[in-house]
mmCIF file of C-alpha atoms and ligand atoms in Angstrom:
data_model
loop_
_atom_site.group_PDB
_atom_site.id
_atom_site.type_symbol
_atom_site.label_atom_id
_atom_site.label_comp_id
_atom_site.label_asym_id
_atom_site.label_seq_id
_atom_site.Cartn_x
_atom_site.Cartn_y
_atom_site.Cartn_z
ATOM 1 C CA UNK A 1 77.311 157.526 208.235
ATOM 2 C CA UNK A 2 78.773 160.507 207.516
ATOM 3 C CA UNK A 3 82.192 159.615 207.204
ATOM 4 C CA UNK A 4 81.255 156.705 205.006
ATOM 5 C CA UNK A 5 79.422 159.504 202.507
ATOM 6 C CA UNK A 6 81.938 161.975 202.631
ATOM 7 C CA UNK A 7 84.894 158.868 200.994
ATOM 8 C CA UNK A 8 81.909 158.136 198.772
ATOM 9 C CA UNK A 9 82.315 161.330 197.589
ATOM 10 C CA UNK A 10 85.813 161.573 197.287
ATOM 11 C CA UNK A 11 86.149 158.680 195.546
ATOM 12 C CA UNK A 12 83.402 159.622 192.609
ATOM 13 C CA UNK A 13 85.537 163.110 192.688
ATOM 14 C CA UNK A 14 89.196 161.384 192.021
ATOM 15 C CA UNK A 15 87.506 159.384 189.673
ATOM 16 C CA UNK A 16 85.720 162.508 187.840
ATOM 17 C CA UNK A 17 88.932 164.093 187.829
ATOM 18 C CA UNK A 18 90.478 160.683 186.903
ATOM 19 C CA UNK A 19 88.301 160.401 183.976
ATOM 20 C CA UNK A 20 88.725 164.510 183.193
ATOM 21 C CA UNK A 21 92.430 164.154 183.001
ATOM 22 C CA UNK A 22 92.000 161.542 180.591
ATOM 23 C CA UNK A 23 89.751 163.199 178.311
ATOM 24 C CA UNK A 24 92.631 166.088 177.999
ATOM 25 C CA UNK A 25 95.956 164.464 178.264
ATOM 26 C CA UNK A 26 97.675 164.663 175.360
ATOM 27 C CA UNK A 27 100.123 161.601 173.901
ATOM 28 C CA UNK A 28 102.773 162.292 170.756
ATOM 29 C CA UNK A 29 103.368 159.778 168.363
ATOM 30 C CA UNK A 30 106.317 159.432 166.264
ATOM 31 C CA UNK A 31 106.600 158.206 162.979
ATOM 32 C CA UNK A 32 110.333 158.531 160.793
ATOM 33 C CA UNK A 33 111.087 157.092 157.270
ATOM 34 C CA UNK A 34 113.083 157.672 154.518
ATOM 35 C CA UNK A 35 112.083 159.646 151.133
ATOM 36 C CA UNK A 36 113.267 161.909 148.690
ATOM 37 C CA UNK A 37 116.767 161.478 149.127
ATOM 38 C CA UNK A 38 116.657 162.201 152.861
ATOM 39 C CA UNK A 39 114.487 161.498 155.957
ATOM 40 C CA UNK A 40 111.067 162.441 157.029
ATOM 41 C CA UNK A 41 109.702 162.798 160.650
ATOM 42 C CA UNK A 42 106.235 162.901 161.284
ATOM 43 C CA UNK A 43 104.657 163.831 165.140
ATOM 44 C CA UNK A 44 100.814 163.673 165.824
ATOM 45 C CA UNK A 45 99.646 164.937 168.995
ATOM 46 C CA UNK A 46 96.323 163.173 170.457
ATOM 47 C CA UNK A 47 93.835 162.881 173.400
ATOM 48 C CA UNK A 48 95.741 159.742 175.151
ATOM 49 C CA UNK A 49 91.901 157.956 174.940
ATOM 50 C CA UNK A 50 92.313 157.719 171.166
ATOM 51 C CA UNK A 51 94.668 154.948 170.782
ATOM 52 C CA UNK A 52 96.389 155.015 167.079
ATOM 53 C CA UNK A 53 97.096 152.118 164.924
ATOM 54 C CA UNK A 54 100.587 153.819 164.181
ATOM 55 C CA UNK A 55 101.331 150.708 161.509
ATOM 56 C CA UNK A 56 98.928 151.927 159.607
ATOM 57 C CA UNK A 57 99.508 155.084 159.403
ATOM 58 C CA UNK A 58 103.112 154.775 158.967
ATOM 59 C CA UNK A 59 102.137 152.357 156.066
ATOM 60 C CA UNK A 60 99.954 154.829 154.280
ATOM 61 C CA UNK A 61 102.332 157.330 154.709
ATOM 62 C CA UNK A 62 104.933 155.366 153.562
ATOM 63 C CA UNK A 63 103.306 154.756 150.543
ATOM 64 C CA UNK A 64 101.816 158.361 150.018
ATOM 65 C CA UNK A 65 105.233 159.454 149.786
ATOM 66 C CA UNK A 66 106.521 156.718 147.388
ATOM 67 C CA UNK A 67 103.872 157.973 145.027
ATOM 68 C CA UNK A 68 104.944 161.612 145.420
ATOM 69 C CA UNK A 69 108.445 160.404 144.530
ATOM 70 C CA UNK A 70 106.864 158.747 140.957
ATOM 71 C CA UNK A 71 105.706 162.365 140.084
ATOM 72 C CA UNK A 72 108.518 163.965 141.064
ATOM 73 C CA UNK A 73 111.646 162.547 141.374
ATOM 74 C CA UNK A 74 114.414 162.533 138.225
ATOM 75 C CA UNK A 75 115.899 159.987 140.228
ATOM 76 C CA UNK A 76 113.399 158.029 138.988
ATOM 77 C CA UNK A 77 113.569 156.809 135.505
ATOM 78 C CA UNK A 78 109.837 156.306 134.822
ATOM 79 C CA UNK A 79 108.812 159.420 137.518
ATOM 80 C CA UNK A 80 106.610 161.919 136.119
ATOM 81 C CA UNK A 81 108.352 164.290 135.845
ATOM 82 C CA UNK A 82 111.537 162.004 134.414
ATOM 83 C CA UNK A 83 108.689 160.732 131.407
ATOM 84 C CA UNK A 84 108.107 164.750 130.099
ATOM 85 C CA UNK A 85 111.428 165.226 130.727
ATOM 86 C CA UNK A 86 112.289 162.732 127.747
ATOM 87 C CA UNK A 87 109.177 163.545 125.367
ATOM 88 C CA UNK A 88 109.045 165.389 122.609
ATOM 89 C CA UNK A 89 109.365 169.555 122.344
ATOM 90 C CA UNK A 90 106.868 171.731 120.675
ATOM 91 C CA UNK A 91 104.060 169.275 121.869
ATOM 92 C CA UNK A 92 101.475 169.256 124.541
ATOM 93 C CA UNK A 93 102.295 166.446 126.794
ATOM 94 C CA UNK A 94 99.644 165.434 129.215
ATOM 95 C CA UNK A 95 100.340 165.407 132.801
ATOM 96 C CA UNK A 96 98.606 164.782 135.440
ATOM 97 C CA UNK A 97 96.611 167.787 137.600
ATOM 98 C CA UNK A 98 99.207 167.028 140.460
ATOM 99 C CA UNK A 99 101.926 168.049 138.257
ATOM 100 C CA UNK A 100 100.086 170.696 136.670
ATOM 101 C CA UNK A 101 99.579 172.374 140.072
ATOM 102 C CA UNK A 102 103.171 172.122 140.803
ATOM 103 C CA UNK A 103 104.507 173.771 137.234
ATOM 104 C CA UNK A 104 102.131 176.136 137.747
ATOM 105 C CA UNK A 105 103.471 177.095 141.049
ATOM 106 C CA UNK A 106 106.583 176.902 140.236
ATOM 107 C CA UNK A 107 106.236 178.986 137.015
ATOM 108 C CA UNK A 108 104.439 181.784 139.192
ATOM 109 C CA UNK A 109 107.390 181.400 141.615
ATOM 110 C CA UNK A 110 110.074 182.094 138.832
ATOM 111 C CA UNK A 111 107.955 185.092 137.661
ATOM 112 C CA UNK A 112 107.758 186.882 140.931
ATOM 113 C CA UNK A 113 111.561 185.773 141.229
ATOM 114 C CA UNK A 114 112.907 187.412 137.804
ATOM 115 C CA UNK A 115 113.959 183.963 137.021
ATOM 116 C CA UNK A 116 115.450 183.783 140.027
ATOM 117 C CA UNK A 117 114.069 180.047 140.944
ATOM 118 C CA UNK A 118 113.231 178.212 137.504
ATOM 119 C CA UNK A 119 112.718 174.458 137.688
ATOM 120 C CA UNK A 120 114.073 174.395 133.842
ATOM 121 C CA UNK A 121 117.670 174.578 135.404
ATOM 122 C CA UNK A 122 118.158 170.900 135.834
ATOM 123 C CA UNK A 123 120.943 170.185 132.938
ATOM 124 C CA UNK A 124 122.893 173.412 135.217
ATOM 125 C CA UNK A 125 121.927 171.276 138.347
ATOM 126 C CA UNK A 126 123.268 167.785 136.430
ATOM 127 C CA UNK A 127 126.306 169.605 135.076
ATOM 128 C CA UNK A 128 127.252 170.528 138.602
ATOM 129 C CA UNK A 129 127.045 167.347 140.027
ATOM 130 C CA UNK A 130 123.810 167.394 142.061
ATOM 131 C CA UNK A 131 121.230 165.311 140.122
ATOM 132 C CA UNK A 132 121.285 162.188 139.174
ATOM 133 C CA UNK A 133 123.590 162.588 135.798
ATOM 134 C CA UNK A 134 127.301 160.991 136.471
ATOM 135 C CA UNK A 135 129.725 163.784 136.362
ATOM 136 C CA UNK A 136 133.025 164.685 135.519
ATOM 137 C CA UNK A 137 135.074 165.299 138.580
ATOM 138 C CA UNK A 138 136.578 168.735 137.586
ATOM 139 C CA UNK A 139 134.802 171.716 137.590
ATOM 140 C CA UNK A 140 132.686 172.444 134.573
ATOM 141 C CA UNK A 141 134.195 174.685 131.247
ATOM 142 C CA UNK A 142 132.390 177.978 130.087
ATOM 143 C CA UNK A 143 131.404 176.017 127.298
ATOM 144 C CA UNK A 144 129.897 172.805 128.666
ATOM 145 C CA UNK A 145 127.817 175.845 131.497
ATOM 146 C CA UNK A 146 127.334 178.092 128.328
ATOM 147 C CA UNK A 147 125.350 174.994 126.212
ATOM 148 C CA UNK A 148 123.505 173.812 129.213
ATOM 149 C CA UNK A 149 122.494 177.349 129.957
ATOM 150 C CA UNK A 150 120.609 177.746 126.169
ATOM 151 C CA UNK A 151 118.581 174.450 127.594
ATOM 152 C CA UNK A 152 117.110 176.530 130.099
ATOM 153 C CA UNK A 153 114.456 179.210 130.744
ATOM 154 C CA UNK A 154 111.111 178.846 132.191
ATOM 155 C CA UNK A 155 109.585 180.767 129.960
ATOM 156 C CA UNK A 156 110.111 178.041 127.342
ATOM 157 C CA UNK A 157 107.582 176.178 129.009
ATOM 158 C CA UNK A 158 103.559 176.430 128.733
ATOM 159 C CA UNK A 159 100.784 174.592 131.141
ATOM 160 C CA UNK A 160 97.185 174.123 129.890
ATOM 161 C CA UNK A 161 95.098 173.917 132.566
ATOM 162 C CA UNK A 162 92.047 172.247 130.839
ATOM 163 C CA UNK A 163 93.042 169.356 130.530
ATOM 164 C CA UNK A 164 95.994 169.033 131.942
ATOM 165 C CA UNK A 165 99.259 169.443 129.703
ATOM 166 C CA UNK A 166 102.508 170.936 129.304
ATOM 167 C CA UNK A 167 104.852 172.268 126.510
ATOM 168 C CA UNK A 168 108.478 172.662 126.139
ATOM 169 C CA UNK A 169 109.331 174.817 123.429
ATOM 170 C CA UNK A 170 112.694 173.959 123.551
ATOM 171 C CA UNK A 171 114.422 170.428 122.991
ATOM 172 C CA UNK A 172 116.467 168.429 126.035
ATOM 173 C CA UNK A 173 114.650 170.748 128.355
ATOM 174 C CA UNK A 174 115.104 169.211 131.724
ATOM 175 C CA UNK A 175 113.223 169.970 134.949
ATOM 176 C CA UNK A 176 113.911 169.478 138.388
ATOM 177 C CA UNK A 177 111.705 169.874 140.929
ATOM 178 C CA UNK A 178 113.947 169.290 143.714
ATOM 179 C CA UNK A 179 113.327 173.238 145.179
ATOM 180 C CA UNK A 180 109.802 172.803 145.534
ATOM 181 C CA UNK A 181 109.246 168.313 146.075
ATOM 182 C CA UNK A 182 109.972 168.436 150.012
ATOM 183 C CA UNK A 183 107.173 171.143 150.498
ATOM 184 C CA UNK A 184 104.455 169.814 148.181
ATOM 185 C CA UNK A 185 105.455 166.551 149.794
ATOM 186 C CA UNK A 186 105.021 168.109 153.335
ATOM 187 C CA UNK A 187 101.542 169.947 152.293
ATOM 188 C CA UNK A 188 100.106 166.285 150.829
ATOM 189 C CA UNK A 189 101.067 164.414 153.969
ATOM 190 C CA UNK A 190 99.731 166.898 155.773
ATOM 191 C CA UNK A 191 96.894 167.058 153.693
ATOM 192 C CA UNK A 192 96.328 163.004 154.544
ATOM 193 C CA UNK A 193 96.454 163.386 158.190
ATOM 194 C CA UNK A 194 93.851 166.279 158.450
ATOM 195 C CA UNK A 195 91.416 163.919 156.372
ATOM 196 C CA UNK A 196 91.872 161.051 159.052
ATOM 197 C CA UNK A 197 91.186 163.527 161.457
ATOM 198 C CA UNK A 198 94.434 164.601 162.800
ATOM 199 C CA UNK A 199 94.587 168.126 163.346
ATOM 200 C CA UNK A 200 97.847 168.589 165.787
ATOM 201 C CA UNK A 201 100.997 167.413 164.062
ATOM 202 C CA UNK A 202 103.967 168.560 162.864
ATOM 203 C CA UNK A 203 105.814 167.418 159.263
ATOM 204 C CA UNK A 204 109.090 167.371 158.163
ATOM 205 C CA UNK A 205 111.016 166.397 155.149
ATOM 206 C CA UNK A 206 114.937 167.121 154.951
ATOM 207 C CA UNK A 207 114.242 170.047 156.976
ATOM 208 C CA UNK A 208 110.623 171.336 155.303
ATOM 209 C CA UNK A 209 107.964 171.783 157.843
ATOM 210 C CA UNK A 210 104.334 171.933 158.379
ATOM 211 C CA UNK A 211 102.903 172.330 161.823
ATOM 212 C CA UNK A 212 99.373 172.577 162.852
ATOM 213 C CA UNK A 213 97.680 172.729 166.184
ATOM 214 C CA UNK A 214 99.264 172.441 169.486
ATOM 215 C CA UNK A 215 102.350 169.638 171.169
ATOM 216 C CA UNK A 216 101.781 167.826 173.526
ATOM 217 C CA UNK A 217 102.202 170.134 176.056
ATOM 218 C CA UNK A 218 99.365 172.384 174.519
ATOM 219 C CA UNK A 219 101.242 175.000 173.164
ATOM 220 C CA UNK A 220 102.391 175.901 169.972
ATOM 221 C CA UNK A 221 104.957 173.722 168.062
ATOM 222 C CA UNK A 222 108.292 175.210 168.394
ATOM 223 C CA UNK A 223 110.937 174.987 165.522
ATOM 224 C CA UNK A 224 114.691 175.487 165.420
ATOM 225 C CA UNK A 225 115.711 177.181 162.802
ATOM 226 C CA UNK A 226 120.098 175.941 162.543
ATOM 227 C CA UNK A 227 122.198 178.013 162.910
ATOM 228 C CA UNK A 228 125.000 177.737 160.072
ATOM 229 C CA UNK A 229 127.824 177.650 162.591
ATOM 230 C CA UNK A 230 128.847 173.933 162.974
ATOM 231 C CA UNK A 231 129.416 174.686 166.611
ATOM 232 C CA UNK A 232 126.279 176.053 167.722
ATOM 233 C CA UNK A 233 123.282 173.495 166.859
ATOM 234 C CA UNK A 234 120.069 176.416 166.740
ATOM 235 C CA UNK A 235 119.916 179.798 165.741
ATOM 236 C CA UNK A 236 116.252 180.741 166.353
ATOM 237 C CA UNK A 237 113.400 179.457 167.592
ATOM 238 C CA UNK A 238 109.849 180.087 166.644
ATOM 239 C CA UNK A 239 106.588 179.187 167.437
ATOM 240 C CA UNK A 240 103.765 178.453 164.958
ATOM 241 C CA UNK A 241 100.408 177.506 164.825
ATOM 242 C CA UNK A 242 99.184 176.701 161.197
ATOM 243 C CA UNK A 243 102.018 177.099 159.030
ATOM 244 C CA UNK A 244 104.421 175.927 156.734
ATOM 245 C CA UNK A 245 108.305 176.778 157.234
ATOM 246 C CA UNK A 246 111.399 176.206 154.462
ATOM 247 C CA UNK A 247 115.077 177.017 154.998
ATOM 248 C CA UNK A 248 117.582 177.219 151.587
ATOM 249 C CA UNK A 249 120.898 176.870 152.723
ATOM 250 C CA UNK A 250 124.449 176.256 151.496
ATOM 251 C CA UNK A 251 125.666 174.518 154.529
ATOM 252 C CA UNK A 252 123.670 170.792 153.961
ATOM 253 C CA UNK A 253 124.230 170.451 150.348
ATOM 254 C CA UNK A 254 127.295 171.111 148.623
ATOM 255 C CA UNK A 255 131.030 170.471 147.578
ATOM 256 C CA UNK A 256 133.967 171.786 147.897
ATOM 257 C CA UNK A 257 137.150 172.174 145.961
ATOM 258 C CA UNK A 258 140.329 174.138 145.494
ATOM 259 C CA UNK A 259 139.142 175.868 149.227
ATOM 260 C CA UNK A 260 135.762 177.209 147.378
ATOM 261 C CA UNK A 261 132.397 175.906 148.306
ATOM 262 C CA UNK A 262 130.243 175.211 145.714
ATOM 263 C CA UNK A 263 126.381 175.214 146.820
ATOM 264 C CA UNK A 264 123.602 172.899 145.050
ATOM 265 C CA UNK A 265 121.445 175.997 144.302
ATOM 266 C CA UNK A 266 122.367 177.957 141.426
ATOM 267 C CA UNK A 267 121.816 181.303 139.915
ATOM 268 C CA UNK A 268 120.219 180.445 136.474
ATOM 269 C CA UNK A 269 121.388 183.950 135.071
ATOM 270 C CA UNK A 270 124.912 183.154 135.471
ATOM 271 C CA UNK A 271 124.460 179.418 135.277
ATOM 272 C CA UNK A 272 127.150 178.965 138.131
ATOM 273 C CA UNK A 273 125.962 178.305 141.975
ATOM 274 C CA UNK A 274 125.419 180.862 143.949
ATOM 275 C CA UNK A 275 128.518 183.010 145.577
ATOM 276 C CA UNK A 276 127.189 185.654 147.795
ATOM 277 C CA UNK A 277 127.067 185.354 151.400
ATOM 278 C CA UNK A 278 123.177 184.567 152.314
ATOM 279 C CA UNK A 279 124.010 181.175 154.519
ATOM 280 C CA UNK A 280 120.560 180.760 154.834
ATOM 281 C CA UNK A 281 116.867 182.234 154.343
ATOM 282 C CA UNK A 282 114.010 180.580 155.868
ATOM 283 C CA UNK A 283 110.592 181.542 154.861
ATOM 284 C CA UNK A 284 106.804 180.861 156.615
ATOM 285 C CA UNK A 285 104.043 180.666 154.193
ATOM 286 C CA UNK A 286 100.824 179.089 154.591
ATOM 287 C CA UNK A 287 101.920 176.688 152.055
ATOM 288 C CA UNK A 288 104.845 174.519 152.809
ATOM 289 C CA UNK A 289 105.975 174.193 149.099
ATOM 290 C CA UNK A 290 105.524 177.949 148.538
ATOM 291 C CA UNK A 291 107.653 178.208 151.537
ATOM 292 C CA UNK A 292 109.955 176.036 150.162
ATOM 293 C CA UNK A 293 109.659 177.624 146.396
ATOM 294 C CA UNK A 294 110.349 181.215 148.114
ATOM 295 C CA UNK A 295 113.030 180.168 149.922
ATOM 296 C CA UNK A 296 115.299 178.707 147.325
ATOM 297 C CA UNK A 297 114.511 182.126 145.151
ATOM 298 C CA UNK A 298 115.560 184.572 147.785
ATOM 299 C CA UNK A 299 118.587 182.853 148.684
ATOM 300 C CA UNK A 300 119.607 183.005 144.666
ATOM 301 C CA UNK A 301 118.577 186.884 144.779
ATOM 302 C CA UNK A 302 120.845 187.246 147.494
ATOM 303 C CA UNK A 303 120.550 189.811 150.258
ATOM 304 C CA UNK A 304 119.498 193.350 149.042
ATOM 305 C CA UNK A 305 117.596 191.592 146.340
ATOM 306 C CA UNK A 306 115.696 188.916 148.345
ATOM 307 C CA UNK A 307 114.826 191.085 151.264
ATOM 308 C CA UNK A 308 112.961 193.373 148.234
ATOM 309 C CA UNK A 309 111.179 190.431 147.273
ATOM 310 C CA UNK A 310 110.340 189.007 150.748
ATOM 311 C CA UNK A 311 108.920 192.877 152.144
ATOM 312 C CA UNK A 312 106.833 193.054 148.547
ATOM 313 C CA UNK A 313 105.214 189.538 148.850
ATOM 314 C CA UNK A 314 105.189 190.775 152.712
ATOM 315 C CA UNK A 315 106.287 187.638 153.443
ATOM 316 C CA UNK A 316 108.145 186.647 157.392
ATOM 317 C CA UNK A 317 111.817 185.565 156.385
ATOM 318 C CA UNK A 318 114.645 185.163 157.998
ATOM 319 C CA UNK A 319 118.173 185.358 156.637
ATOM 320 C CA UNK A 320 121.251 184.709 157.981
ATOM 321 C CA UNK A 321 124.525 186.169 156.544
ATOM 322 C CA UNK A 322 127.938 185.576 156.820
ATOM 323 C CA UNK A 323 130.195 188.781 157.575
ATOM 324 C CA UNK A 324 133.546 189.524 158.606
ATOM 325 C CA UNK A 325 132.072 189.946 162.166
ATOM 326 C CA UNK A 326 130.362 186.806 161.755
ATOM 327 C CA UNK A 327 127.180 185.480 161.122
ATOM 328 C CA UNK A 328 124.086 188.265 161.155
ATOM 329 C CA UNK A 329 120.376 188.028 160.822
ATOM 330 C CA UNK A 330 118.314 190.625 158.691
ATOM 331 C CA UNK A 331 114.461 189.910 159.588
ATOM 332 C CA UNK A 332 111.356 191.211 157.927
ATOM 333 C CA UNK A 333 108.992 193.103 160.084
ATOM 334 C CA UNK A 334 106.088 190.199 159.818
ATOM 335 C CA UNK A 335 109.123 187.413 161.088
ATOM 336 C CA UNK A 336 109.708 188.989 164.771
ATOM 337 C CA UNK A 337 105.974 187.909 165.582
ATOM 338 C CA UNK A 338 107.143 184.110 164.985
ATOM 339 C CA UNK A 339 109.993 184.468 167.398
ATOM 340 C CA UNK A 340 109.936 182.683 170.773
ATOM 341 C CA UNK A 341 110.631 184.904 173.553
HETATM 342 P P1 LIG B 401 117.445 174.482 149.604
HETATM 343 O O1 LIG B 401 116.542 173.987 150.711
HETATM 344 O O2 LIG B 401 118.876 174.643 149.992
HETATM 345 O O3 LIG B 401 116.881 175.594 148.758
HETATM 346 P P2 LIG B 401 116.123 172.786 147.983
HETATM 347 O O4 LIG B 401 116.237 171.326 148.223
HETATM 348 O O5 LIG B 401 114.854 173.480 148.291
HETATM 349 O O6 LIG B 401 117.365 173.328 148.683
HETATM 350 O O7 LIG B 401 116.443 173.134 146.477
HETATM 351 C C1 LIG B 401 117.727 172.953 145.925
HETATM 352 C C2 LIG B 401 117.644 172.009 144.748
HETATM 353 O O8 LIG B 401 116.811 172.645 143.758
HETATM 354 C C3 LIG B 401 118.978 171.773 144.105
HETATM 355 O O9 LIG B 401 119.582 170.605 144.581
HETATM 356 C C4 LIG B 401 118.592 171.654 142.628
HETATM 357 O O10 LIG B 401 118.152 170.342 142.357
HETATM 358 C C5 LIG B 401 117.416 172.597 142.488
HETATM 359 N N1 LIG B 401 117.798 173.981 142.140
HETATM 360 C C6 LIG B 401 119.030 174.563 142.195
HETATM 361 N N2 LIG B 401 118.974 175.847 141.842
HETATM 362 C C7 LIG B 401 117.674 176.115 141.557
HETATM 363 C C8 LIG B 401 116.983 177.287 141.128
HETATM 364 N N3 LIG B 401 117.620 178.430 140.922
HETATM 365 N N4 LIG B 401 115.651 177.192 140.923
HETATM 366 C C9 LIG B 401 114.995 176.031 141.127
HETATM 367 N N5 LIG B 401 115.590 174.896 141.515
HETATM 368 C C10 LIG B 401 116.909 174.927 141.753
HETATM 369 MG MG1 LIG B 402 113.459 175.005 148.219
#
């Protein structure tokens, strides 16, 4: 009788802690797809009871990010953003509030920046070869950077916020939004998975990131910043809870000719890409596309002048130069708490 009790009880108790485990073993799903010129990568972590109907999420994702790419791409002849690029000057255009928010970020951005990151440098961008524009295969004149340069300046463009509209005080102004699209992108998907419910996941577009919540070993996401030495794959890693992370490099995007490199980000003072020797600068920020906007203006600032910026918006940022001695990183105070031990 006894004996018979106690394997009653030990079966109720492996299926308690049967049942238990379920409740908190976690499961990642995967989700990868194509957008804004590159690739996106999408991981939500879950209770392994709540099975996912991964088609359609990947579906509404899918098409979440195709409408991004209609506000934002100049890729895109009939974007957004490629529609007030070719209407009139000296008018208020309506927009719509997405694009509103973004301008206004991105205004605020090139303020805090000195002009550093401006969004009105697209005919520089074109003339260089990395928009969509078909270009020449030499190297641009003074001239030709000189005239595209007078297109330019952020300050030559005004956002209403009630109703939504924008100005260009100048004519042919062009803007690009290409330094700020992967992290607004990031911060909307990640937007649409917290209102389904989702609230451990990690997003990435061409190297963006937003993370929230824990993997799926219940800890907290852990990122790999590269390292810009072709040989070695990872740099850093961190660890993050609730944030978003950008890196602005030289080493994904650009060209090279007559044994220079020529990066895609350029300095819109001089109107030429930038030379120094900043390889890369990532940046956390609760937003992902302030991340992302931050990131692109210290690594045009350039070492001395980006680290000023980064301590006064006391923001964590990592930067990795190139010296003779190789590559070295220069951290903020607030960045070492991020760093995996
Ligand atoms: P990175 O991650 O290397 O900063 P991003 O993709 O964020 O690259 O931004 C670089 C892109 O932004 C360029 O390809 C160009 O389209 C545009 N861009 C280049 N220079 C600037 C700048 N000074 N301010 C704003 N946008 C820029
Ligand atoms: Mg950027």
């Amino acid at each position: 009788m006894r004996t018979k009790l106690f394997f009653l009880l030990l079966l109720l108790a492996s299926l308690l802690w049967i049942w238990l485990r379920s409740q908190t073993d976690l499961e990642q799903y995967t989700l990868n797809g194509a957008t804004m010129g590159t690739s996106y990568n999408v991981k939500i972590v879950e209770p392994v009871t709540h099975i996912i109907d991964q088609t359609a999420l990947h579906n509404d994702i899918d098409s979440l990010l195709y409408d991004i790419n209609h506000i934002m791409s100049t890729y895109i002849e009939n974007s957004e953003i490629s529609l007030f690029n070719k209407a009139p000057a000296h008018e208020w255009i309506s927009i719509s509030q997405n694009l509103c928010d973004i301008f206004n970020v991105a205004i605020e951005t090139s303020r805090k920046s000195s002009g550093a990151f401006d969004i009105t440098v697209g005919p520089l961008v074109n003339l260089w070869g990395f928009g969509p524009e078909h270009n020449a295969s030499d190297l641009p004149s003074e001239v030709d950077i000189q005239a595209r340069k007078n297109r330019t300046g952020f300050q030559h463009l005004k956002i209403q916020n009630q109703p939504p509209a924008a100005l260009k005080s100048i004519d042919s102004m062009y803007c690009d939004l290409s330094a700020i699209a992967k992290g607004w992108g990031v911060d909307r998907v990640a937007e649409f998975l917290e209102s389904k419910g989702y609230h451990n996941y990690l997003v990435e577009i061409g190297g963006e990131i937003r993370a929230k919540g824990v993997n799926v070993h219940k800890g907290p996401w852990r990122i790999g910043v590269s390292s810009p030495n072709e040989l070695s794959g990872i740099q850093k890693v961190i660890e993050v809870l609730d944030v978003g992370i950008a890196t602005s490099g030289d080493y994904r995007n650009y060209f090279e000719m007559g044994g220079v490199r020529y990066s895609h980000t350029i300095d819109p003072r001089t109107g030429r890409p930038i030379t120094h020797n900043v390889a890369s600068v990532t940046v956390i920020y609760t937003s992902c596309m302030m991340a992302d906007a931050y990131a692109t203006a210290i690594n045009v600032l350039g070492l001395e002048q980006g680290m000023m910026l980064a301590e006064k918006e006391n923001l964590p940022v990592l930067m990795i130069v190139k010296t003779e001695n190789g590559f070295v990183e220069k951290k903020t105070p607030s960045f070492e708490a991020y760093i995996s031990k």
